[in-house]
Coordinates of C-alpha atoms in Angstrom, one line a residue:
X1 CA 5.8 16.5 15.4
X2 CA 2.0 16.6 15.8
X3 CA 1.8 13.1 17.3
X4 CA 4.8 13.7 19.8
X5 CA 2.8 16.7 20.9
X6 CA -0.4 14.9 21.2
X7 CA 1.5 12.1 23.2
X8 CA 2.7 14.7 25.6
X9 CA -0.6 16.2 26.0
X10 CA -2.2 12.8 26.6
X11 CA 0.5 12.0 29.5
X12 CA -0.2 15.5 30.8
X13 CA -4.0 15.1 30.7
X14 CA -3.9 11.6 32.3
X15 CA -0.8 11.3 34.3
X16 CA -2.1 8.3 36.3
X17 CA -3.7 6.5 33.5
X18 CA -1.3 6.7 30.5
X19 CA 1.3 3.7 31.1
X20 CA 3.7 3.9 28.1
X21 CA 3.7 6.0 25.0
X22 CA 5.6 5.3 21.6
X23 CA 6.1 7.2 18.3
X24 CA 8.6 5.8 15.7
X25 CA 9.0 4.9 12.3
X26 CA 6.1 2.3 12.5
X27 CA 3.7 4.5 14.1
X28 CA 2.4 6.2 17.4
X29 CA 0.8 4.3 20.2
X30 CA -0.1 4.7 23.9
X31 CA -0.7 2.0 26.7
X32 CA -3.2 3.0 29.1
X33 CA -5.3 1.6 32.2
X34 CA -8.4 0.3 31.2
X35 CA -10.7 2.0 33.4
X36 CA -9.8 5.6 31.7
X37 CA -10.7 4.0 28.3
X38 CA -13.8 6.0 27.6
X39 CA -12.7 9.0 28.8
X40 CA -9.3 8.9 26.8
X41 CA -11.1 8.0 23.7
X42 CA -13.4 11.0 24.2
X43 CA -10.5 13.4 24.7
X44 CA -8.6 12.0 21.7
X45 CA -11.9 12.7 19.6
X46 CA -12.1 16.1 20.8
X47 CA -8.4 17.2 21.2
X48 CA -8.1 20.7 20.0
X49 CA -5.2 20.4 17.4
X50 CA -4.9 16.6 17.2
X51 CA -8.2 15.2 17.3
X52 CA -9.0 11.5 16.0
X53 CA -12.5 11.2 14.7
X54 CA -12.7 7.6 13.3
X55 CA -12.3 4.4 14.8
X56 CA -11.4 2.0 12.1
X57 CA -10.4 -1.3 14.0
X58 CA -10.8 -3.0 17.5
X59 CA -9.0 -6.0 18.2
X60 CA -6.8 -7.5 20.7
X61 CA -3.3 -9.2 21.2
X62 CA -1.9 -11.8 23.6
X63 CA 1.4 -11.2 25.4
X64 CA 1.3 -14.8 26.7
X65 CA 5.1 -15.8 27.4
X66 CA 6.6 -12.5 26.8
X67 CA 9.0 -11.3 29.5
X68 CA 8.8 -8.1 31.4
X69 CA 4.9 -7.7 30.9
X70 CA 2.8 -6.9 34.0
X71 CA -0.4 -8.0 31.8
X72 CA -1.3 -10.5 29.4
X73 CA -3.7 -9.0 26.8
X74 CA -4.0 -5.6 25.3
X75 CA -7.1 -4.5 23.4
X76 CA -6.3 -2.4 20.5
X77 CA -8.2 0.7 19.0
X78 CA -7.0 1.8 15.7
X79 CA -7.8 5.6 15.5
X80 CA -7.6 7.8 12.1
X81 CA -7.4 11.7 11.7
X82 CA -8.5 12.4 8.4
X83 CA -7.5 16.1 8.4
X84 CA -3.7 15.3 9.0
X85 CA -3.8 11.8 7.5
X86 CA -2.5 10.1 10.7
X87 CA -3.0 7.0 12.7
X88 CA -3.0 6.3 16.3
X89 CA -3.1 2.9 18.2
X90 CA -4.5 3.2 21.6
X91 CA -3.8 0.0 23.6
X92 CA -5.6 -1.1 26.8
X93 CA -3.7 -3.2 29.4
X94 CA -5.7 -6.2 30.7
X95 CA -4.6 -8.4 33.4
X96 CA -5.3 -12.3 33.4
X97 CA -7.0 -12.1 36.6
X98 CA -9.4 -9.4 35.7
X99 CA -10.7 -9.6 31.9
X100 CA -13.2 -7.0 31.9
X101 CA -12.8 -3.5 29.9
X102 CA -15.3 -0.9 29.5
X103 CA -17.4 -1.3 26.5
X104 CA -17.3 1.7 23.8
X105 CA -20.5 0.3 21.9
X106 CA -22.2 3.9 23.5
X107 CA -19.4 5.9 21.3
X108 CA -19.0 3.6 18.2
X109 CA -21.3 1.2 16.7
X110 CA -18.5 -0.8 15.1
X111 CA -17.7 -1.9 18.8
X112 CA -20.7 -4.1 18.6
X113 CA -19.4 -6.9 16.6
X114 CA -15.7 -6.1 17.1
X115 CA -16.1 -6.5 21.0
X116 CA -18.0 -9.8 20.4
X117 CA -15.0 -11.1 18.2
X118 CA -12.3 -10.1 21.0
X119 CA -14.7 -11.7 23.4
X120 CA -14.7 -14.9 21.2
X121 CA -11.2 -15.4 20.3
X122 CA -9.7 -13.9 23.4
X123 CA -12.1 -14.4 26.1
X124 CA -11.9 -10.6 27.3
X125 CA -15.5 -9.3 28.4
X126 CA -16.7 -6.0 27.9
X127 CA -18.6 -4.4 30.7
X128 CA -21.8 -2.7 29.3
X129 CA -21.9 -4.6 26.0
X130 CA -25.8 -5.0 24.8
X131 CA -25.1 -8.7 24.0
X132 CA -21.7 -10.2 24.5
X133 CA -21.9 -13.4 22.8
X134 CA -19.5 -15.3 20.3
X135 CA -19.6 -14.1 16.9
X136 CA -17.1 -16.5 14.8
X137 CA -17.4 -19.8 16.6
X138 CA -20.3 -21.6 17.8
X139 CA -21.9 -20.8 21.2
X140 CA -20.9 -24.2 22.4
X141 CA -17.1 -23.7 21.5
X142 CA -14.6 -24.4 24.2
X143 CA -11.8 -21.9 24.7
X144 CA -10.5 -19.0 23.0
X145 CA -8.8 -19.7 19.7
X146 CA -6.3 -16.9 19.2
X147 CA -4.7 -17.2 22.8
X148 CA -1.3 -18.4 22.7
X149 CA -1.9 -21.4 25.0
X150 CA -5.1 -22.7 23.1
X151 CA -4.7 -26.2 22.0
X152 CA -5.6 -26.3 18.3
X153 CA -6.1 -30.1 18.5
X154 CA -8.8 -29.9 20.9
X155 CA -12.2 -31.2 19.9
X156 CA -15.5 -28.9 20.7
X157 CA -18.8 -31.0 19.8
X158 CA -21.5 -28.9 18.4
X159 CA -24.9 -30.2 18.6
X160 CA -27.5 -27.3 19.0
X161 CA -28.5 -24.6 16.7
X162 CA -28.1 -21.0 17.9
X163 CA -31.8 -19.5 17.3
X164 CA -30.5 -15.9 17.8
X165 CA -33.6 -14.9 19.9
X166 CA -31.4 -13.1 22.4
X167 CA -30.5 -11.0 19.2
X168 CA -33.6 -10.1 18.0
X169 CA -36.0 -10.2 21.0
X170 CA -38.5 -12.8 22.1
X171 CA -41.8 -13.1 20.1
X172 CA -43.7 -13.1 23.1
X173 CA -47.0 -14.8 24.0
X174 CA -49.0 -11.9 22.6
X175 CA -47.9 -10.1 19.4
X176 CA -50.3 -7.1 20.0
X177 CA -48.1 -6.3 23.2
X178 CA -45.2 -5.3 20.9
X179 CA -47.5 -3.1 18.9
X180 CA -47.8 -5.5 16.0
X181 CA -50.7 -7.7 14.8
X182 CA -48.8 -10.6 13.5
X183 CA -45.0 -11.1 14.0
X184 CA -43.5 -14.1 11.9
X185 CA -39.9 -15.4 12.2
X186 CA -38.3 -16.1 8.9
X187 CA -34.8 -17.3 8.1
X188 CA -33.0 -15.9 5.0
X189 CA -30.3 -18.4 4.5
X190 CA -27.7 -20.1 4.7
X191 CA -29.5 -22.1 1.8
X192 CA -31.0 -18.8 0.1
X193 CA -29.6 -18.7 -3.2
X194 CA -28.9 -14.9 -3.0
X195 CA -26.8 -15.4 0.2
X196 CA -24.2 -17.8 -1.4
X197 CA -24.7 -20.5 1.3
X198 CA -22.7 -18.9 3.9
X199 CA -24.7 -16.2 5.7
X200 CA -27.8 -16.5 7.7
X201 CA -30.3 -13.8 8.4
X202 CA -32.9 -14.1 10.9
X203 CA -35.7 -11.5 10.4
X204 CA -38.8 -10.8 12.2
X205 CA -41.4 -9.7 9.9
X206 CA -44.9 -7.8 10.2
X207 CA -46.6 -8.6 6.7
X208 CA -44.0 -7.6 4.2
X209 CA -42.1 -5.3 6.6
X210 CA -39.0 -6.4 8.3
X211 CA -39.4 -5.2 12.0
X212 CA -36.0 -6.8 13.3
X213 CA -33.1 -8.5 11.8
X214 CA -30.1 -10.6 13.0
X215 CA -27.1 -12.0 11.3
X216 CA -25.3 -15.1 11.9
X217 CA -21.7 -15.4 10.6
X218 CA -18.8 -17.9 10.9
X219 CA -20.0 -20.6 8.6
X220 CA -16.7 -20.2 6.5
X221 CA -14.3 -19.3 9.5
X222 CA -11.0 -20.9 8.7
X223 CA -8.9 -19.5 11.6
X224 CA -6.8 -17.5 9.3
X225 CA -5.3 -15.2 11.7
X226 CA -4.2 -18.4 13.8
X227 CA -2.6 -19.9 10.7
X228 CA -0.7 -16.5 9.7
X229 CA 0.7 -16.7 13.3
X230 CA 1.9 -20.3 12.9
X231 CA 3.5 -19.8 9.4
X232 CA 6.4 -18.2 8.1
X233 CA 6.2 -14.5 6.8
X234 CA 6.3 -15.5 3.1
X235 CA 4.2 -18.6 3.8
X236 CA 1.3 -16.5 4.6
X237 CA 0.9 -15.0 1.0
X238 CA -1.3 -18.0 -0.2
X239 CA -3.7 -17.6 2.8
X240 CA -4.3 -13.9 2.0
X241 CA -5.3 -14.8 -1.5
X242 CA -8.3 -16.8 0.0
X243 CA -9.4 -13.7 2.1
X244 CA -11.2 -12.3 -1.1
X245 CA -11.1 -14.5 -4.1
X246 CA -12.3 -11.8 -6.2
X247 CA -9.4 -9.3 -5.7
X248 CA -6.5 -11.6 -4.5
X249 CA -3.8 -9.2 -5.8
X250 CA -5.0 -6.6 -3.3
X251 CA -4.7 -9.1 -0.3
X252 CA -1.3 -10.1 -1.3
X253 CA -0.5 -6.4 -1.5
X254 CA -1.7 -5.6 1.9
X255 CA 0.1 -8.4 3.4
X256 CA 3.5 -7.8 1.5
X257 CA 3.4 -4.1 2.1
X258 CA 3.0 -4.4 5.8
X259 CA 5.9 -7.0 6.2
X260 CA 8.0 -4.8 4.0
X261 CA 7.4 -1.8 6.2
X262 CA 8.6 -3.9 9.3
X263 CA 11.6 -4.6 7.1
X264 CA 12.1 -0.9 5.9
X265 CA 12.5 -2.5 2.6
X266 CA 12.4 -0.6 -0.6
X267 CA 10.6 -2.3 -3.6
X268 CA 12.0 -1.9 -7.1
X269 CA 10.0 0.6 -9.2
X270 CA 9.2 -1.9 -11.9
X271 CA 7.6 -4.2 -9.3
X272 CA 5.8 -1.3 -7.7
X273 CA 4.3 -0.5 -11.0
X274 CA 3.2 -4.0 -11.8
X275 CA 1.8 -4.2 -8.4
X276 CA -0.5 -1.1 -9.0
X277 CA -1.6 -2.4 -12.4
X278 CA -2.7 -5.9 -11.2
X279 CA -4.2 -4.3 -8.1
X280 CA -6.4 -2.1 -10.3
X281 CA -7.3 -4.9 -12.4
X282 CA -8.3 -6.8 -9.4
X283 CA -10.3 -4.0 -8.3
X284 CA -12.1 -4.0 -11.5
X285 CA -12.8 -7.8 -11.2
X286 CA -14.1 -7.1 -7.6
X287 CA -16.6 -4.5 -8.6
X288 CA -17.7 -6.4 -11.6
X289 CA -18.5 -9.4 -9.6
X290 CA -20.3 -7.5 -6.9
X291 CA -22.2 -5.6 -9.7
X292 CA -23.1 -8.8 -11.4
X293 CA -24.4 -10.3 -8.4
X294 CA -26.5 -7.2 -7.6
X295 CA -28.1 -7.2 -11.0
X296 CA -28.7 -10.8 -10.6
X297 CA -30.9 -10.4 -7.8
X298 CA -32.8 -7.7 -9.5
X299 CA -33.7 -9.8 -12.3
X300 CA -31.4 -7.8 -14.8
X301 CA -29.8 -10.7 -16.1
X302 CA -28.5 -9.3 -19.5
X303 CA -26.0 -6.9 -17.3
X304 CA -25.3 -9.9 -15.2
X305 CA -23.7 -11.9 -18.2
X306 CA -21.8 -8.7 -19.6
X307 CA -20.3 -8.0 -16.1
X308 CA -19.3 -11.7 -15.7
X309 CA -17.6 -11.2 -19.1
X310 CA -15.3 -8.4 -17.4
X311 CA -14.5 -10.7 -14.7
X312 CA -13.6 -13.5 -17.1
X313 CA -11.3 -10.9 -19.0
X314 CA -9.4 -10.3 -15.8
X315 CA -9.1 -13.9 -14.8
X316 CA -7.7 -14.6 -18.2
X317 CA -4.7 -12.1 -17.5
X318 CA -4.3 -13.5 -14.0
X319 CA -3.8 -17.0 -15.7
X320 CA -1.4 -15.3 -18.2
X321 CA 0.9 -13.8 -15.9
X322 CA 0.6 -16.5 -13.0
X323 CA -0.5 -19.7 -14.6
X324 CA -3.3 -19.7 -12.2
X325 CA -6.9 -18.1 -12.9
X326 CA -7.7 -17.6 -9.0
X327 CA -5.4 -17.2 -6.1
X328 CA -2.4 -16.7 -8.1
X329 CA 0.0 -15.8 -4.9
X330 CA 2.2 -14.1 -7.5
X331 CA 3.5 -11.2 -5.2
X332 CA 6.6 -11.7 -2.9
X333 CA 7.9 -9.7 0.1
X334 CA 10.2 -7.5 -1.5
X335 CA 8.7 -7.6 -5.2
X336 CA 7.2 -10.4 -7.5
X337 CA 7.9 -14.0 -8.1
X338 CA 8.6 -13.3 -11.8
X339 CA 8.4 -10.6 -14.7
X340 CA 5.6 -9.9 -17.1
X341 CA 5.5 -12.5 -20.0
X342 CA 5.8 -11.1 -23.4
X343 CA 3.0 -9.5 -24.9
X344 CA 1.4 -9.0 -21.5
X345 CA 1.3 -5.1 -21.7
X346 CA -0.5 -5.2 -24.8
X347 CA -3.0 -7.6 -23.7
X348 CA -3.9 -5.3 -20.7
X349 CA -4.1 -2.2 -23.0
X350 CA -6.5 -4.2 -25.3
X351 CA -8.7 -5.2 -22.4
X352 CA -8.8 -1.7 -21.0
X353 CA -9.7 -0.3 -24.4
X354 CA -12.5 -2.9 -24.7
X355 CA -13.7 -2.4 -21.3
X356 CA -14.5 1.5 -21.5
X357 CA -17.2 0.8 -24.3
X358 CA -18.6 -2.2 -22.3
X359 CA -19.0 -0.1 -19.2
X360 CA -20.7 2.7 -21.1
X361 CA -23.2 0.2 -22.6
X362 CA -23.9 -1.6 -19.3
X363 CA -24.6 1.7 -17.7
X364 CA -27.0 2.9 -20.4
X365 CA -28.9 -0.4 -20.2
X366 CA -29.0 -0.4 -16.3
X367 CA -30.1 3.3 -15.9
X368 CA -32.7 3.3 -18.6
X369 CA -34.5 0.3 -16.9
X370 CA -37.2 1.5 -14.5
X371 CA -37.1 -1.6 -12.5
X372 CA -33.4 -0.7 -11.4
X373 CA -34.6 2.6 -10.5
X374 CA -37.5 1.7 -8.2
X375 CA -35.4 -1.3 -6.7
X376 CA -32.3 0.7 -5.9
X377 CA -33.0 4.8 -5.3
X378 CA -33.9 5.5 -1.8
X379 CA -33.4 2.0 -0.7
X380 CA -31.1 1.2 2.2
X381 CA -29.9 4.7 3.0
X382 CA -27.2 5.3 5.1
X383 CA -26.0 8.6 6.4
X384 CA -22.5 9.8 6.5
X385 CA -22.7 9.7 10.4
X386 CA -24.1 6.3 10.5
X387 CA -21.3 4.8 8.1
X388 CA -18.6 6.5 10.1
X389 CA -19.9 5.0 13.3
X390 CA -19.9 1.4 11.9
X391 CA -16.5 2.0 10.7
X392 CA -17.4 1.9 7.0
X393 CA -14.6 2.5 4.4
X394 CA -14.3 2.1 0.8
X395 CA -17.3 2.4 -1.8
X396 CA -19.9 2.0 0.9
X397 CA -18.6 5.0 2.9
X398 CA -17.7 7.0 -0.5
X399 CA -21.4 6.4 -1.5
X400 CA -22.6 8.1 1.7
X401 CA -20.8 11.4 0.7
X402 CA -17.4 11.0 2.5
X403 CA -14.4 11.2 0.2
X404 CA -12.1 9.0 2.0
X405 CA -9.5 6.8 -0.2
X406 CA -6.5 5.3 1.4
X407 CA -4.8 5.4 -2.0
X408 CA -4.3 9.1 -1.3
X409 CA -4.4 9.0 2.5
X410 CA -1.0 7.0 2.9
X411 CA 2.1 9.4 1.7
X412 CA 4.1 6.1 1.3
X413 CA 1.4 4.5 -0.8
X414 CA 2.4 3.1 -4.2
X415 CA -0.2 5.2 -5.7
X416 CA 1.5 8.4 -4.6
X417 CA 3.0 8.7 -8.1
X418 CA -0.7 8.4 -9.9
X419 CA -3.4 11.1 -10.5
X420 CA -7.0 10.1 -10.2
X421 CA -9.9 11.3 -8.4
X422 CA -12.0 8.9 -5.8
X423 CA -15.3 8.2 -6.7
X424 CA -18.0 9.8 -4.5
X425 CA -21.7 9.9 -4.3
X426 CA -24.2 11.3 -1.9
X427 CA -27.2 9.3 -1.9
X428 CA -26.2 6.7 0.6
X429 CA -28.6 4.2 -1.0
X430 CA -28.3 1.2 -3.1
X431 CA -28.3 3.2 -6.2
X432 CA -25.2 5.4 -4.9
X433 CA -23.3 2.4 -4.1
X434 CA -23.8 0.6 -7.3
X435 CA -22.9 3.8 -9.0
X436 CA -19.6 4.3 -7.2
X437 CA -18.3 1.0 -8.1
X438 CA -18.9 1.9 -11.7
X439 CA -17.0 5.2 -11.2
X440 CA -14.2 3.4 -9.6
X441 CA -14.1 1.0 -12.7
X442 CA -13.5 4.0 -14.9
X443 CA -10.8 5.3 -12.6
X444 CA -9.2 2.0 -12.2
X445 CA -8.8 2.0 -16.2
X446 CA -7.3 5.4 -16.0
X447 CA -4.7 4.3 -13.2
X448 CA -4.0 1.1 -15.3
X449 CA -3.1 3.5 -18.5
X450 CA -0.8 5.5 -16.1
X451 CA 0.8 2.4 -14.7
X452 CA 1.5 0.8 -18.5
X453 CA 3.1 4.3 -19.4
X454 CA 5.1 4.2 -16.1
X455 CA 6.3 0.5 -16.9
X456 CA 10.1 0.7 -17.3
X457 CA 12.4 -2.1 -17.4
X458 CA 14.3 -3.0 -14.3
X459 CA 14.4 -5.4 -11.5
X460 CA 11.2 -7.1 -10.0
X461 CA 12.7 -8.3 -6.8
X462 CA 14.8 -6.6 -4.0
X463 CA 18.4 -7.5 -3.9
X464 CA 18.3 -7.7 0.0
X465 CA 19.6 -11.3 0.7
X466 CA 17.7 -11.8 3.9
X467 CA 14.5 -11.6 2.0
X468 CA 15.0 -12.6 -1.6
X469 CA 16.1 -16.2 -3.0
X470 CA 19.3 -16.0 -4.8
X471 CA 19.4 -16.5 -8.6
X472 CA 19.6 -19.9 -9.8
X473 CA 23.0 -19.2 -11.4
X474 CA 24.2 -18.0 -7.7
X475 CA 22.8 -21.2 -6.3
X476 CA 24.7 -23.5 -8.5
X477 CA 27.7 -21.6 -8.9
X478 CA 28.7 -20.4 -5.3
X479 CA 28.6 -21.7 -1.7
X480 CA 27.2 -18.6 -0.4
X481 CA 24.2 -18.7 -2.8
X482 CA 23.5 -22.2 -2.1
X483 CA 23.7 -21.5 1.9
X484 CA 21.3 -18.7 1.5
X485 CA 19.0 -20.6 -0.8
X486 CA 18.9 -23.3 1.8
X487 CA 18.5 -21.1 4.8
X488 CA 15.3 -19.0 3.3
X489 CA 13.6 -22.4 2.2
X490 CA 14.4 -24.3 5.7
X491 CA 14.1 -21.7 8.3
X492 CA 12.6 -18.5 6.3
X493 CA 13.2 -15.0 6.7
X494 CA 13.6 -13.2 10.0
X495 CA 11.8 -9.8 10.5
X496 CA 13.4 -7.5 13.0
X497 CA 11.4 -6.6 16.4
X498 CA 8.6 -4.1 15.6
X499 CA 5.0 -3.5 15.4
X500 CA 3.1 -2.0 12.4
X501 CA -0.6 -1.4 11.4
X502 CA -0.4 -0.9 7.5
X503 CA -3.8 -0.7 5.3
X504 CA -4.4 -0.3 1.6
X505 CA -7.5 0.8 -0.3
X506 CA -9.2 -2.7 -0.9
X507 CA -11.9 -3.4 -3.2
X508 CA -14.5 -3.0 -0.1
X509 CA -12.6 -0.9 1.8
X510 CA -9.7 -0.4 4.4
X511 CA -7.7 -3.8 4.1
X512 CA -5.2 -3.7 7.0
X513 CA -2.7 -5.9 8.7
X514 CA -1.5 -5.4 12.3
X515 CA 1.5 -7.2 12.6
X516 CA 3.9 -7.6 15.7
X517 CA 7.3 -9.3 15.2
X518 CA 9.5 -10.7 18.2
X519 CA 12.4 -10.9 15.7
X520 CA 11.7 -14.4 14.5
X521 CA 10.8 -16.5 11.2
X522 CA 6.8 -16.0 12.0
X523 CA 4.6 -13.2 13.4
X524 CA 3.9 -12.9 16.9
X525 CA 0.5 -11.4 16.1
X526 CA -1.2 -11.3 12.6
X527 CA -4.4 -9.1 12.8
X528 CA -6.5 -8.8 9.6
X529 CA -8.7 -5.7 9.5
X530 CA -11.6 -7.1 7.1
X531 CA -13.8 -4.4 5.4
X532 CA -16.7 -6.7 4.8
X533 CA -17.0 -7.4 8.5
X534 CA -17.8 -3.8 9.6
X535 CA -19.7 -3.2 6.7
X536 CA -22.2 -6.3 7.1
X537 CA -22.4 -5.4 10.8
X538 CA -24.9 -2.5 9.9
X539 CA -27.0 -4.5 7.8
X540 CA -29.4 -5.4 10.4
X541 CA -30.1 -1.9 11.3
X542 CA -30.3 -0.8 7.6
X543 CA -33.1 -3.4 6.8
X544 CA -35.1 -2.6 9.9
X545 CA -38.3 -1.1 8.7
X546 CA -37.8 -2.0 5.1
X547 CA -39.9 -4.3 2.9
X548 CA -38.6 -7.9 2.6
X549 CA -38.0 -7.4 -0.9
X550 CA -35.5 -4.7 -0.3
X551 CA -33.1 -6.8 1.9
X552 CA -31.4 -8.9 -1.0
X553 CA -30.4 -5.6 -3.1
X554 CA -29.2 -4.0 0.2
X555 CA -27.0 -6.9 0.9
X556 CA -25.7 -7.1 -2.6
X557 CA -24.6 -3.4 -2.5
X558 CA -22.6 -4.1 0.4
X559 CA -20.8 -6.7 -1.3
X560 CA -20.1 -9.0 1.6
X561 CA -17.3 -11.6 0.8
X562 CA -17.4 -14.4 3.4
X563 CA -13.7 -15.4 2.9
X564 CA -12.5 -11.8 4.7
X565 CA -15.8 -11.7 6.8
X566 CA -15.2 -14.7 8.6
X567 CA -11.5 -15.4 8.0

C-alpha cells in the first residue's frame, strides 16, 4: 500500500516526467524522462513518508527489438528504504538518437564506477561525470558488449597499455607546484603477490605516503552477463558458481531464488533448509579465506594456516555432498539436484563443534599480537556516510556501524524462520572489518545448528513439471514422462514474462540479480549486482593519505573477489 501511495505522489509531483508506473508481485518501478533524473532521485530521498535513502545498484538494459517501445535503453537505479524494508526501481528512458543522461555522481559515489560500466557495456554517456571512460574492457575495445546487436565474434586488437594518468592526475614538470617535494608513480600489480594477479593499482607517492591512487580492473572480465543472456535458465547455474569461488553456494542461491520468484515457485521445506545450511558453510569458507589472506599480508602465518584448515573442512563437505571440491553447481531452480548422502548431517555437526574451539584459539592468538593491533586499528577508516554513498553492504558496511543484513531485510527470505543477530562493529577500520567476519562465522555456526534441528525428511525438488526433470522411473515407464524429460533437456524451461530484482546476503554483501523474462527459455536481461565492485570502488579514496604499507591490509579487509568484481 505504501508503494502505491508513493507512485501516486510521484506521478502528481512530476506529471510531465513520469511516463509509466508499476507495482506488482515482483516489485515497484517507475519509468521517467531523463532530464528529471536528479530532481526525482532527490524527491525520493526526501519523501515525507516513503523516503528511499540508499542506492544499491545502477545498471542498464537494452530494449532492442521489443515491439511498442519508444526508447531503446533504460538506466536502472535500484533504491532501498531500510525503515520499511522496501525496494523501488527507478528507470530512465534513453532513446538511441540521444544517449546522454545526467550523472548522479554528485549524489552517490557509487555512480562513479557504475556509470562507467554502463557507458562501457551500453554506450550511454553521463553528462557531468568526472572521468567517463571504459572500466571492464580495454580503452581500445570496439563497440558495447551488452547491446543486443553486438557481434560477439568481432575482434578488437589491443596494443596500448592504459597509463591511467587521466585518473590520477598529470605528474607535471615541477612537483613543487603541486605542493610536494617528490612525487613518484608506482604500480602495485597486477603481478604483486598480495593482489592475486588480477588487480592493478597505480599510486602517486610522496615518500612513503600515498597521495593519490587509481585502480584498473577487468583482467578477469569474462562477459558473464552476456553469457547468462545466451544460455537457458538452468544452464546459468555453473556460471554463477564462478563469480565467487570461495562461496559458490551463495551465488547459486541468489540466481535460483531470483528465477523462482519469476516463476512464483515454492521450494520444498527440506530443500530450503539444506540451502540455508550449505549457504552458511559457504559464508564461513569465504570469511576464512578472506581472513587468511589478510593475516598472510600482515605476516601472521600461523593464523593463515589455521584458517586455511577451516576452508579445507568446508571444501571436504562440498565434495561429500556433490562430488566436487569447488564449483559444485548443486542447486537447481525449484530445489536441489540430489538429497544429502548418508551421515552428512553428522559430519556437519562434528565440523561445527570443532570450529567453535578453533575460532576462539585463532582470535586469542591474533588479538594478543601487538603487530596485528598496530597494523589494523585506526587504519583505513570508512565512516557510515561514506560507506553508504559507495553502496557498501555486508561485513564492510556493518563494520562501519550500520546494521543492514538482507537475511533479516527480506520477508520471503529462507532465513525468516531462523534466529540470529547480525554482526556489527563501529570502528569502520581494518580491525573492525576483520572482527565482523569472525563474529559472522560464530553466527553462521548458530544458524547451521538451527538448520540441522529443522532438517526433516521430505522432497528436495518441486513437483512442478514445467521446471523439474521427471524421475527416472517415470521416464522409462510413461510417454508423458519421456516427453517432459526430452522437452526440458532440449528446449529448457520457459519462464513467464516478468521482471524481478532479487538479492541475498552474500559473503561480501548484497549479491543480487535483476532478471527480465520475455516468456522464453533464456533471460532477456540478467544483471548481476556484485558486492566486490562497489566495495573496491572506494579503495582509492580510502588509501589516499595513508602510508604505502597500509594499502595491502586495507585491500585485504575489503575481500575483493575478482570473479564477481569483473564478471
